[in-house]
Tab-separated table of C-alpha atoms in Angstrom:
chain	number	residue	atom	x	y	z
A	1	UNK	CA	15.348	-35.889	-22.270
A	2	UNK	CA	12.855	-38.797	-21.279
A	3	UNK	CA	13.770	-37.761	-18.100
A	4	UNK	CA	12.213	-34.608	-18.148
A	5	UNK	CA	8.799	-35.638	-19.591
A	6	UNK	CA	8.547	-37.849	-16.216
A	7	UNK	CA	8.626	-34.517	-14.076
A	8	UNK	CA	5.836	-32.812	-12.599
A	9	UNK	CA	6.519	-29.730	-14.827
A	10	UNK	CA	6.372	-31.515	-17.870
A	11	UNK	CA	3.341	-32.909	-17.370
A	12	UNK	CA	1.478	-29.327	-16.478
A	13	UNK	CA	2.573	-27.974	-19.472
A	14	UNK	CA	1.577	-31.274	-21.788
A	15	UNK	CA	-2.056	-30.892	-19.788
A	16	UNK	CA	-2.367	-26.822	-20.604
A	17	UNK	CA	-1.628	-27.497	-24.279
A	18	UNK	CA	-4.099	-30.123	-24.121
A	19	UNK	CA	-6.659	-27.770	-22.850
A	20	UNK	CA	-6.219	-24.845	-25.321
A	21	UNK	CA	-6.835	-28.174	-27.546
A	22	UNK	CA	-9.691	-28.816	-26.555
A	23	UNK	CA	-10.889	-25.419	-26.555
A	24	UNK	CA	-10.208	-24.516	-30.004
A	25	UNK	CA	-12.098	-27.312	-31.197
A	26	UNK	CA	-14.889	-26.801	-29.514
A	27	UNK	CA	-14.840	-23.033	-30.566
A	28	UNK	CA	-13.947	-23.750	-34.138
A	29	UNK	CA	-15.070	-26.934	-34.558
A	30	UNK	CA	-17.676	-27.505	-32.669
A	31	UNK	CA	-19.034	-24.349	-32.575
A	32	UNK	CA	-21.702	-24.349	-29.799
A	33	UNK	CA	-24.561	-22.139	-29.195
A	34	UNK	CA	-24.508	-19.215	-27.004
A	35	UNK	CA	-26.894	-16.113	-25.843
A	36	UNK	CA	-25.939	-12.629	-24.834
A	37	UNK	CA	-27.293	-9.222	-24.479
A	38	UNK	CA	-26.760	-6.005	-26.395
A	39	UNK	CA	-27.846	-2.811	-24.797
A	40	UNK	CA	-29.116	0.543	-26.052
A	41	UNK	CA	-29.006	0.027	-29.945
A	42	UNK	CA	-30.827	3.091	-31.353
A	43	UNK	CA	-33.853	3.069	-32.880
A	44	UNK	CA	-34.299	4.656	-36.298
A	45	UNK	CA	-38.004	5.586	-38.148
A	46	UNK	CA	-37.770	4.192	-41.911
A	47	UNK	CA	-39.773	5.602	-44.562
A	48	UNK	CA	-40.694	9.012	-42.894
A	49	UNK	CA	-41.327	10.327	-46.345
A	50	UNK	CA	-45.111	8.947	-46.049
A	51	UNK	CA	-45.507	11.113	-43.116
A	52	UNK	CA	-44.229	14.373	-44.774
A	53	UNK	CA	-46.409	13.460	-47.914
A	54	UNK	CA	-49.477	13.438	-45.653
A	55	UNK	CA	-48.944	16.409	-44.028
A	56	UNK	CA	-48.375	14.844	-40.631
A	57	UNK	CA	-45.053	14.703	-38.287
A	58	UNK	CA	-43.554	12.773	-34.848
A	59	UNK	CA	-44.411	14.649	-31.985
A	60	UNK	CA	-43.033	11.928	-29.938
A	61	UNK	CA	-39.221	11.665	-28.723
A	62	UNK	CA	-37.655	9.699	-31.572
A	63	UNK	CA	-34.132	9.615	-29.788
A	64	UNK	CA	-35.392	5.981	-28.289
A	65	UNK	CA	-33.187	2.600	-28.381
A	66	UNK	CA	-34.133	-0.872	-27.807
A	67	UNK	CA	-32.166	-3.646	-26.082
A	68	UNK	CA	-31.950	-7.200	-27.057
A	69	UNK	CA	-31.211	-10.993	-25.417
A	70	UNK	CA	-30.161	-12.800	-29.098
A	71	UNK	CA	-29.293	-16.645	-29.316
A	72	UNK	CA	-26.881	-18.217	-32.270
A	73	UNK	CA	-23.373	-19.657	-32.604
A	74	UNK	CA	-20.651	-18.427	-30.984
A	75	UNK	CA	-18.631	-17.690	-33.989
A	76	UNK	CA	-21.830	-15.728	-35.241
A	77	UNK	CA	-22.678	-13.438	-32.374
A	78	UNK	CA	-19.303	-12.532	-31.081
A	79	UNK	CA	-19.021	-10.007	-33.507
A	80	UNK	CA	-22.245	-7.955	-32.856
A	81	UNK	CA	-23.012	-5.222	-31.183
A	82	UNK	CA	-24.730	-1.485	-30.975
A	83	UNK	CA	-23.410	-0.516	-34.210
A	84	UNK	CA	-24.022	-3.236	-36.224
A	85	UNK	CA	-27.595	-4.464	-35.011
A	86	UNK	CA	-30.189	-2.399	-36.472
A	87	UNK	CA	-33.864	-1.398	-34.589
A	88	UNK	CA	-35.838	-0.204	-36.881
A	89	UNK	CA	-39.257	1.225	-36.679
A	90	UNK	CA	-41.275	1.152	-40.192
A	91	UNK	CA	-44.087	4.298	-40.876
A	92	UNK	CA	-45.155	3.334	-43.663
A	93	UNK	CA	-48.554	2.550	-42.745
A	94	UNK	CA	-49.478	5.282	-41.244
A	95	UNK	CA	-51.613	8.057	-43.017
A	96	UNK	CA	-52.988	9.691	-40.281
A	97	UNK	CA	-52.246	11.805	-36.861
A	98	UNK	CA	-52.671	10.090	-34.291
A	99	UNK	CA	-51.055	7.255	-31.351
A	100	UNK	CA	-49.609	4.374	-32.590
A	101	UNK	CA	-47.501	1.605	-30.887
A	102	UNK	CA	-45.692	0.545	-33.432
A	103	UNK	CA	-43.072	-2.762	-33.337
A	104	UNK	CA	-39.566	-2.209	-33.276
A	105	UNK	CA	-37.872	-4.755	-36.009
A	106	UNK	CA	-34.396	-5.950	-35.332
A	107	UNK	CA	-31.741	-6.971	-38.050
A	108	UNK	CA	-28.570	-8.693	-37.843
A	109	UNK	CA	-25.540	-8.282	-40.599
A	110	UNK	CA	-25.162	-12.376	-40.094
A	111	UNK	CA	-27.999	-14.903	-40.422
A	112	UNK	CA	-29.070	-17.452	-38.102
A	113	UNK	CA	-29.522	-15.507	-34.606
A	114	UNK	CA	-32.946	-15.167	-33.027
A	115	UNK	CA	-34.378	-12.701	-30.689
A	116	UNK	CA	-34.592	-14.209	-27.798
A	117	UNK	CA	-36.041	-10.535	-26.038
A	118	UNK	CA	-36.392	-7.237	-26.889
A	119	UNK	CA	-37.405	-4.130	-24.544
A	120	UNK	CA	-39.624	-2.461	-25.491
A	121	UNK	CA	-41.061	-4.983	-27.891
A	122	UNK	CA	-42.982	-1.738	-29.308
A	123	UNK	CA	-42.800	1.690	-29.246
A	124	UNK	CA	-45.556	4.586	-28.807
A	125	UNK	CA	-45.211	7.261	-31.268
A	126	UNK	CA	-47.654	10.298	-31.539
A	127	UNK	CA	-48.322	11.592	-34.673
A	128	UNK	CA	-49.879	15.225	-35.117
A	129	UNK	CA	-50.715	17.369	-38.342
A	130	UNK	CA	-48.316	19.528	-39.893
A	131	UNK	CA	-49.772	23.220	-39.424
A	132	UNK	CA	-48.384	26.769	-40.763
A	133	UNK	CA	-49.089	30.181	-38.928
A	134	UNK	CA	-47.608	33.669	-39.836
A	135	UNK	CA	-45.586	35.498	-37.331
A	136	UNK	CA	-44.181	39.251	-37.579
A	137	UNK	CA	-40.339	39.460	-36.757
A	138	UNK	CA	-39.567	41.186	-33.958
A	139	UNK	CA	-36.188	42.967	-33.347
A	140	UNK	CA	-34.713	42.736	-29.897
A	141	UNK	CA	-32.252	45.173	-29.547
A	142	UNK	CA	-29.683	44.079	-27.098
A	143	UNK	CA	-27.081	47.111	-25.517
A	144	UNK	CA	-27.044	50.756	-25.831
A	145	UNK	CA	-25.928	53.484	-28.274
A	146	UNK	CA	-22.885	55.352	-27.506
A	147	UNK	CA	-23.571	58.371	-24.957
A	148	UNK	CA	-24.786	61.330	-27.066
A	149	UNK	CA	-26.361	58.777	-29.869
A	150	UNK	CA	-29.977	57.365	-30.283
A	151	UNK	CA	-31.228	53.892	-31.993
A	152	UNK	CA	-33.669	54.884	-34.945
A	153	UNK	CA	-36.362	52.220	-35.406
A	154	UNK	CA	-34.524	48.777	-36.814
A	155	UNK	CA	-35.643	47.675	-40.808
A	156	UNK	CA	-35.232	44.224	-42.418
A	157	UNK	CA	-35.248	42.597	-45.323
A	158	UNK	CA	-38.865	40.464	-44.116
A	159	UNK	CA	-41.296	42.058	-41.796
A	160	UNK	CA	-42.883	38.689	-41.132
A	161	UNK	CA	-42.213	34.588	-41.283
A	162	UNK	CA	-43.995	30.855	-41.459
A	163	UNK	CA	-43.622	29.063	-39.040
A	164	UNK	CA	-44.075	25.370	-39.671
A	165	UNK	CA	-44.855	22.373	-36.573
A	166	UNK	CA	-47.313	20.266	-34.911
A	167	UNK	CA	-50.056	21.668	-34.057
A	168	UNK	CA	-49.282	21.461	-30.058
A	169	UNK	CA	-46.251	23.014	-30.327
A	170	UNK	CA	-47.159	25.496	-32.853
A	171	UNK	CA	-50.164	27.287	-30.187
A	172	UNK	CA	-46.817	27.741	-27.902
A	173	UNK	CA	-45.531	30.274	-29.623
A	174	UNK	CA	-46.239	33.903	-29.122
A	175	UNK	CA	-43.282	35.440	-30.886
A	176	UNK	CA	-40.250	35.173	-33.520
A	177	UNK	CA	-37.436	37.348	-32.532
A	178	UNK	CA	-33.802	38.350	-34.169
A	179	UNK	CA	-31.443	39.949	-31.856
A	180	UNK	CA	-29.139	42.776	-32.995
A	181	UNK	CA	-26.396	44.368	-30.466
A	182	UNK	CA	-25.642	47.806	-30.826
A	183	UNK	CA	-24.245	48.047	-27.271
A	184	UNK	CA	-21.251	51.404	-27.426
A	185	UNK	CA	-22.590	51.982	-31.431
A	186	UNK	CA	-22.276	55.385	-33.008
A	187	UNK	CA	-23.569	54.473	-36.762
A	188	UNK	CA	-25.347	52.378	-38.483
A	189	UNK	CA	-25.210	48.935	-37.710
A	190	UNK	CA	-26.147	45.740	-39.342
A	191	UNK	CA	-26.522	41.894	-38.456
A	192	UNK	CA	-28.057	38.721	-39.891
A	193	UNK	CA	-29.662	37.147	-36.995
A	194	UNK	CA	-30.738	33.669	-36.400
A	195	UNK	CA	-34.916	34.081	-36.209
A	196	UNK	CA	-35.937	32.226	-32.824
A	197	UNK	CA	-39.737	30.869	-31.789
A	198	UNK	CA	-40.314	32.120	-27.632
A	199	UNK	CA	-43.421	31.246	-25.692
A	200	UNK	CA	-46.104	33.243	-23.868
A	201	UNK	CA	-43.375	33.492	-20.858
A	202	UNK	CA	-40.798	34.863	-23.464
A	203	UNK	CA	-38.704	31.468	-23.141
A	204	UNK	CA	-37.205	30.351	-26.192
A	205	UNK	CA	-39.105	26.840	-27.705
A	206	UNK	CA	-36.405	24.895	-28.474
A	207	UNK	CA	-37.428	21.704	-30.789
A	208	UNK	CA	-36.441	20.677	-33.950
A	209	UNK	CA	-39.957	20.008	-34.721
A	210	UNK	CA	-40.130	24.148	-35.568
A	211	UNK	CA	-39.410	25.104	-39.128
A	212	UNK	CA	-39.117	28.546	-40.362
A	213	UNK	CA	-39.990	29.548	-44.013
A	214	UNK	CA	-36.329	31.410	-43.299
A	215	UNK	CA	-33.804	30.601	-41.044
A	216	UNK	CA	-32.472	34.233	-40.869
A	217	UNK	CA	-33.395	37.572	-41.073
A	218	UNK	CA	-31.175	40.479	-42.078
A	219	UNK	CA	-31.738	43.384	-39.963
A	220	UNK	CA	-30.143	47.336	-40.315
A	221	UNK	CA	-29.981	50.035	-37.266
A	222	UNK	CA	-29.398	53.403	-38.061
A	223	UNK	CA	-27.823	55.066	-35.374
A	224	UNK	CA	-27.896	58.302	-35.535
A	225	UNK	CA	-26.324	61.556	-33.064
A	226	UNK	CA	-29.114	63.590	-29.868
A	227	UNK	CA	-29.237	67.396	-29.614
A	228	UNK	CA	-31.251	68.578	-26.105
A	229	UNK	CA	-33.075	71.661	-27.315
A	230	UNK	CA	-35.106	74.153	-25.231
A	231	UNK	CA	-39.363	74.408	-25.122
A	232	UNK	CA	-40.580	77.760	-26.289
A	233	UNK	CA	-44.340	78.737	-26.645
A	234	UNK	CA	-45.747	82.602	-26.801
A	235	UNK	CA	-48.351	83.702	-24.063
A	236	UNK	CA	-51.913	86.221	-25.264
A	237	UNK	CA	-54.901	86.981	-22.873
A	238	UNK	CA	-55.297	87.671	-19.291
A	239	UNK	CA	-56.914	85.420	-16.448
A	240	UNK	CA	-60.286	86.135	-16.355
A	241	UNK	CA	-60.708	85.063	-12.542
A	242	UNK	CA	-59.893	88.378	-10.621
A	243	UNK	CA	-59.963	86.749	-7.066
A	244	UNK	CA	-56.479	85.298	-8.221
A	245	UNK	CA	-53.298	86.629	-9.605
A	246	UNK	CA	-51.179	84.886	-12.036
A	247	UNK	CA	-47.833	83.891	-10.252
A	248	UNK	CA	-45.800	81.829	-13.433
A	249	UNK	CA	-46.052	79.929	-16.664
A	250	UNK	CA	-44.227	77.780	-18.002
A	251	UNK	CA	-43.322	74.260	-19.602
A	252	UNK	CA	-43.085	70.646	-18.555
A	253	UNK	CA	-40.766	69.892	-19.951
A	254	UNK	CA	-38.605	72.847	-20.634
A	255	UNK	CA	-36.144	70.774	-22.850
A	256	UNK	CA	-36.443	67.662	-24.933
A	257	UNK	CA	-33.987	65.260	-26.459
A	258	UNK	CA	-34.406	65.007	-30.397
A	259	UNK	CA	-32.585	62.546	-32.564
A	260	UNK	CA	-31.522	62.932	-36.230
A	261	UNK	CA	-28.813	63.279	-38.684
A	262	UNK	CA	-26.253	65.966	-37.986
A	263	UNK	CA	-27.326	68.455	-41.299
A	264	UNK	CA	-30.751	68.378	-39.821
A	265	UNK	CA	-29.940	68.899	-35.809
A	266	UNK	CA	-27.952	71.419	-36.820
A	267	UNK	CA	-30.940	73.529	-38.442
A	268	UNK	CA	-32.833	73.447	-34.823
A	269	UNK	CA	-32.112	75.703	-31.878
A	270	UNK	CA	-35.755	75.459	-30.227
A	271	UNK	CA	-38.774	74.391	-30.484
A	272	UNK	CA	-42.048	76.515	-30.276
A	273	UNK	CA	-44.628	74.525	-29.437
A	274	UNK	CA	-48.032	76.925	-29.568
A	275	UNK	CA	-49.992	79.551	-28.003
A	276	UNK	CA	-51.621	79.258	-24.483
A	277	UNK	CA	-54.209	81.694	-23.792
A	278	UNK	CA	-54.226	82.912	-20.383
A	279	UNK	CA	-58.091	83.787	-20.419
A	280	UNK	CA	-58.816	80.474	-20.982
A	281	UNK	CA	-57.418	79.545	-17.980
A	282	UNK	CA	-58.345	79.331	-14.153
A	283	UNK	CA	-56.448	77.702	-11.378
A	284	UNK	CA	-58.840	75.040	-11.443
A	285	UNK	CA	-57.966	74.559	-14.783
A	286	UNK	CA	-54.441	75.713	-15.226
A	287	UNK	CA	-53.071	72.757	-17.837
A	288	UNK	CA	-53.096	72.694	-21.339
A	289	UNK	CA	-51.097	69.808	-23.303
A	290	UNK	CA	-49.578	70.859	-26.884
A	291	UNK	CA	-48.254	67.877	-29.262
A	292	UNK	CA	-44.285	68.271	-29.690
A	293	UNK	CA	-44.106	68.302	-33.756
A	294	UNK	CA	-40.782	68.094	-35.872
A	295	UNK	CA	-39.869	68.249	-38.904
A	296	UNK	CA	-38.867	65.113	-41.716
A	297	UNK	CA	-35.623	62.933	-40.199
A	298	UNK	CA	-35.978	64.266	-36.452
A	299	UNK	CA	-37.866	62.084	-33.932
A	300	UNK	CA	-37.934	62.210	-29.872
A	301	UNK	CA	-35.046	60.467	-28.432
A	302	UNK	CA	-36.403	60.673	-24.851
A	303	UNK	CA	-40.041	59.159	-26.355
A	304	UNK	CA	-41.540	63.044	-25.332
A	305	UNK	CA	-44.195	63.878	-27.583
A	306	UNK	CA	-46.484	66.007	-25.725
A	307	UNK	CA	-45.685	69.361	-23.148
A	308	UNK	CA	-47.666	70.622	-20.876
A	309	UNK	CA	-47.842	74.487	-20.510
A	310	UNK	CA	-48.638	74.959	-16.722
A	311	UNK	CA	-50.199	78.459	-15.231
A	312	UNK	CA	-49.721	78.643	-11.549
A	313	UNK	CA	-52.024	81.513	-9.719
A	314	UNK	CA	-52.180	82.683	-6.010
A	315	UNK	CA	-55.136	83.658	-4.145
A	316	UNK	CA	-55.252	87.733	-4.458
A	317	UNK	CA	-54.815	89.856	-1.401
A	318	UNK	CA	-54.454	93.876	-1.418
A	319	UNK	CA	-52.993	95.780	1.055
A	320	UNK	CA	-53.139	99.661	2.065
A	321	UNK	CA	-50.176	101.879	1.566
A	322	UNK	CA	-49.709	105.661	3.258
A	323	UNK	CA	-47.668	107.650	0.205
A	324	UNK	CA	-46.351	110.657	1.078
A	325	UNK	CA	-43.631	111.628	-1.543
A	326	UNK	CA	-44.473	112.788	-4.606
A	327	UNK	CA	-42.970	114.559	-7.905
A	328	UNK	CA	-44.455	116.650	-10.602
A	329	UNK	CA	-42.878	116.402	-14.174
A	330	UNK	CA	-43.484	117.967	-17.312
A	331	UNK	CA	-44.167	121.465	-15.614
A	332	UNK	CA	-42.831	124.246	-17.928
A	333	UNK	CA	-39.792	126.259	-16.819
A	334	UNK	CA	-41.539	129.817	-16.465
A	335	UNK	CA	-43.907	128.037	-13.210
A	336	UNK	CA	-43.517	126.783	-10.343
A	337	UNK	CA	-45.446	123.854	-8.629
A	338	UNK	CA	-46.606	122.911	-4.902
A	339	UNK	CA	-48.172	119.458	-3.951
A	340	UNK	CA	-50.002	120.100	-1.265
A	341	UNK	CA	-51.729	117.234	-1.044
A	342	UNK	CA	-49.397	115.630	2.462
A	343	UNK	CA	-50.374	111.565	1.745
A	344	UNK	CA	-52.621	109.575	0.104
A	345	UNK	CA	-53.923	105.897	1.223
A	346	UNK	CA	-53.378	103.270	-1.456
A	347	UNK	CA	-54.939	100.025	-1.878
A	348	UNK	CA	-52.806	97.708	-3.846
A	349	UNK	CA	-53.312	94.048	-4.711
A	350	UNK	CA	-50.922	90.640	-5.390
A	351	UNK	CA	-50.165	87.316	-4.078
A	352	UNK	CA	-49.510	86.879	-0.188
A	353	UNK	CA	-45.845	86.510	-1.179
A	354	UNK	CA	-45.477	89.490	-3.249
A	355	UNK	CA	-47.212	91.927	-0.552
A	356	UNK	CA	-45.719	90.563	1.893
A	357	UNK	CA	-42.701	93.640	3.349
A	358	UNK	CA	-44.215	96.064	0.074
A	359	UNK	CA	-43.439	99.422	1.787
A	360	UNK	CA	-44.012	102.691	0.540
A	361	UNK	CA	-40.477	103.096	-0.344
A	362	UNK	CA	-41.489	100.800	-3.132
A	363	UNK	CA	-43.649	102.891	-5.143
A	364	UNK	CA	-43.429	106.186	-7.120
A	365	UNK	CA	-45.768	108.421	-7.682
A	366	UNK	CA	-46.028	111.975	-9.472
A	367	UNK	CA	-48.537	114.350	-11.443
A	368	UNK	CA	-47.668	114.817	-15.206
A	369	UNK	CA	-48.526	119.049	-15.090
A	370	UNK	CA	-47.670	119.210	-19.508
A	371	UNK	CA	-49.937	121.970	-20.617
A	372	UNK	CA	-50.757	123.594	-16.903
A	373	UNK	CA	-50.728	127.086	-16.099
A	374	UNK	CA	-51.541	128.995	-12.982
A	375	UNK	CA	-54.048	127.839	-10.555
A	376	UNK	CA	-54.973	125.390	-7.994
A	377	UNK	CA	-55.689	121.732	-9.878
A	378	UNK	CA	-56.541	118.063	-8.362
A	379	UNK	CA	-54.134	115.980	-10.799
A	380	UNK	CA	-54.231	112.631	-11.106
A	381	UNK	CA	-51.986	110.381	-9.407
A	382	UNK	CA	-49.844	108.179	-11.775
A	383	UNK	CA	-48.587	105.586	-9.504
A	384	UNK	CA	-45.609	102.978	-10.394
A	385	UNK	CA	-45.051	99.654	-8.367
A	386	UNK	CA	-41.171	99.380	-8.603
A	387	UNK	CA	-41.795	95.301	-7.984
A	388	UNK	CA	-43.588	93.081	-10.873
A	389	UNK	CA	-46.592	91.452	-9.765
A	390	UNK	CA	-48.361	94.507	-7.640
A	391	UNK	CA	-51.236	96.192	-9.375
A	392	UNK	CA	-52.693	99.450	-7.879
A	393	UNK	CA	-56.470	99.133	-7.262
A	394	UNK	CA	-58.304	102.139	-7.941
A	395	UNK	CA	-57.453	106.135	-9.077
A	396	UNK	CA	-55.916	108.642	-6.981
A	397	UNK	CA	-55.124	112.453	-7.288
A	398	UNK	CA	-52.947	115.419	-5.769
A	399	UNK	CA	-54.424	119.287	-5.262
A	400	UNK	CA	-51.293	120.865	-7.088
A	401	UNK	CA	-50.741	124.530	-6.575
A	402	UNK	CA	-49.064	125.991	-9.984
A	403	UNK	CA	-47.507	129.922	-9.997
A	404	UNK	CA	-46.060	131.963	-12.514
């Protein structure tokens, strides 16, 4: 046994022991003094209550920490760190808006260790006034209606909302939306939707520094089914402009799109919008705009609420026709009749297009001989276009021949 305290191993072991001796005195015992550093211990703003009584807020970032070089025994500050050493900033004083650098205090759950540094030593904060300003709620409808459906106008439970917030931030915002999605909807549809503050830009403000009166608003869409129905309207006068000839009239649109519950579609086939009057219209002048009205539940789902009724003329041309074949009618059974008359030259008038290939194969023409006896008679000519759009300028007549 002696032996083996008189070997080189023995005596490394007896000097370790020795050491950890030594060491635990000193720690324990002794208990020496000793710095370190804690980093980023956050920073927290006592007695805010003073600034809400005033009326006035932190405009400034208040997620800020502080870090610290801290003296004291060994045994004292080994156990500290972030979570247990408090920065504190104190608002007490302050009554009014404006920039402040205020100190940042530290505390300690053990006594006896002093700040050695701190960084920042103070901290800016910005105080503003507390200002309110009405907004209207808007909806923003996200998605579409079912095919054959239509959105009616949105309602909710508030039409408007305070907004609360410092004063800089508070002239940043242009609008307070809720969002409802009725994307592939065929009935009514409802949400309670978060109200959110967007700038000038329409990008949401986001700050916690924005209060609303309400945090949400409830909103209902009715959603209701579309009908396309035609554009009628009735036609009275004549143009009054005889250099032209009135080609077509009709309506732009010819159909519109109109939204309501099914009872009430169901009681609409068309819609008559008014009367044009063609003699108060020239080609010059050949527009006239009639409101679309309907009746109680039915609105536009297209947004049409105005059609125009559009004349379209052409320039008037005439053209001269040779007619040689002729008929009499209405000529009593006991007589007989002879046209002797071989042709007549017709003037006729229309658009270019309509004139153009008119033939005499395209007119009729006969003498009405009702209540004619014998003798030799110029008759007049009653002369029938067989195409629309060709008037016959002027009178004509036939020398008849009638015998008994």
């Amino acid at each position: 046994m002696m032996k083996f305290f008189k070997t080189n191993t023995a005596i490394k072991i007896f000097s370790l022991l020795a050491a950890i001796l030594v060491w635990v005195y000193v720690v324990q015992v002794e208990n020496p003094e000793f710095e370190t550093s804690i980093r980023s211990i956050p920073i927290v703003f006592e007695n805010e209550h003073v600034l809400t009584d005033n009326n006035i807020m932190i405009v400034s970032d208040k997620k800020q920490t502080v870090d610290i070089r801290i003296q004291g025994r060994r045994q004292s500050i080994s156990g500290l760190n972030a979570d247990n050493v408090y920065a504190t900033v104190d608002l007490k004083e302050i009554q009014n808006a404006g920039d402040f650098n205020l100190p940042v205090q530290i505390s300690f759950p053990v006594d006896n260790i002093t700040v050695l540094e701190r960084r920042p030593y103070s901290l800016p904060v910005r105080i503003e006034d507390v200002e309110n300003v009405q907004k209207d709620i808007v909806v923003d409808i996200t998605g579409s209606p079912k095919s054959g459906y239509f959105a009616l106008p949105t309602i909710t439970d508030q039409q408007n909302v305070t907004v609360s917030g410092p004063e800089s931030l508070l002239k940043t915002v242009k609008s307070v939306k809720a969002k409802i999605d009725i994307d592939g909807r065929k009935e009514e549809t409802t949400a309670d939707a978060k109200l959110i503050a967007y700038d000038k830009d329409g990008r949401e403000i986001k700050s916690d520094l924005l209060a609303f009166s309400q945090d949400s608003v409830h909103i209902t869409c009715p959603i209701v089914p579309v009908k396309n129905v035609d554009i009628k309207f009735d036609v009275t006068g004549t143009p009054a402009n005889a250099d032209y000839v009135l080609k077509n009239v009709y309506a732009s649109p010819d159909k519109i799109k109109i939204a309501g519950q099914q009872s009430l579609l169901d009681l609409v086939s068309l819609i008559n919008i008014g009367t044009i009057d063609l003699s108060t219209v020239t080609p010059y002048d050949n527009k006239r705009i009639f409101p679309v009205t309907l009746s109680e539940g039915l609105v536009s789902a297209d947004g049409i609420e105005n059609v125009e009724i559009i004349a379209e003329f052409d320039m008037l041309s005439k053209k001269t026709l040779t007619l040689d074949s002729f008929e009499a009618v209405n000529l009593p059974l006991s007589l007989k009749s002879r046209i002797t008359t071989q042709s007549i030259d017709v003037t006729v008038s229309g658009s270019e297009a309509d004139l153009e290939g008119l033939t005499k194969d395209d007119f009729t023409v006969s003498v009405d001989m009702k209540g004619y006896v014998s003798g030799k008679y110029m008759v007049k000519a009653n002369i029938t276009p067989k195409k629309s759009g060709i008037k016959v300028e002027g009178e004509y007549e036939l020398e008849v021949i009638v015998e008994g």
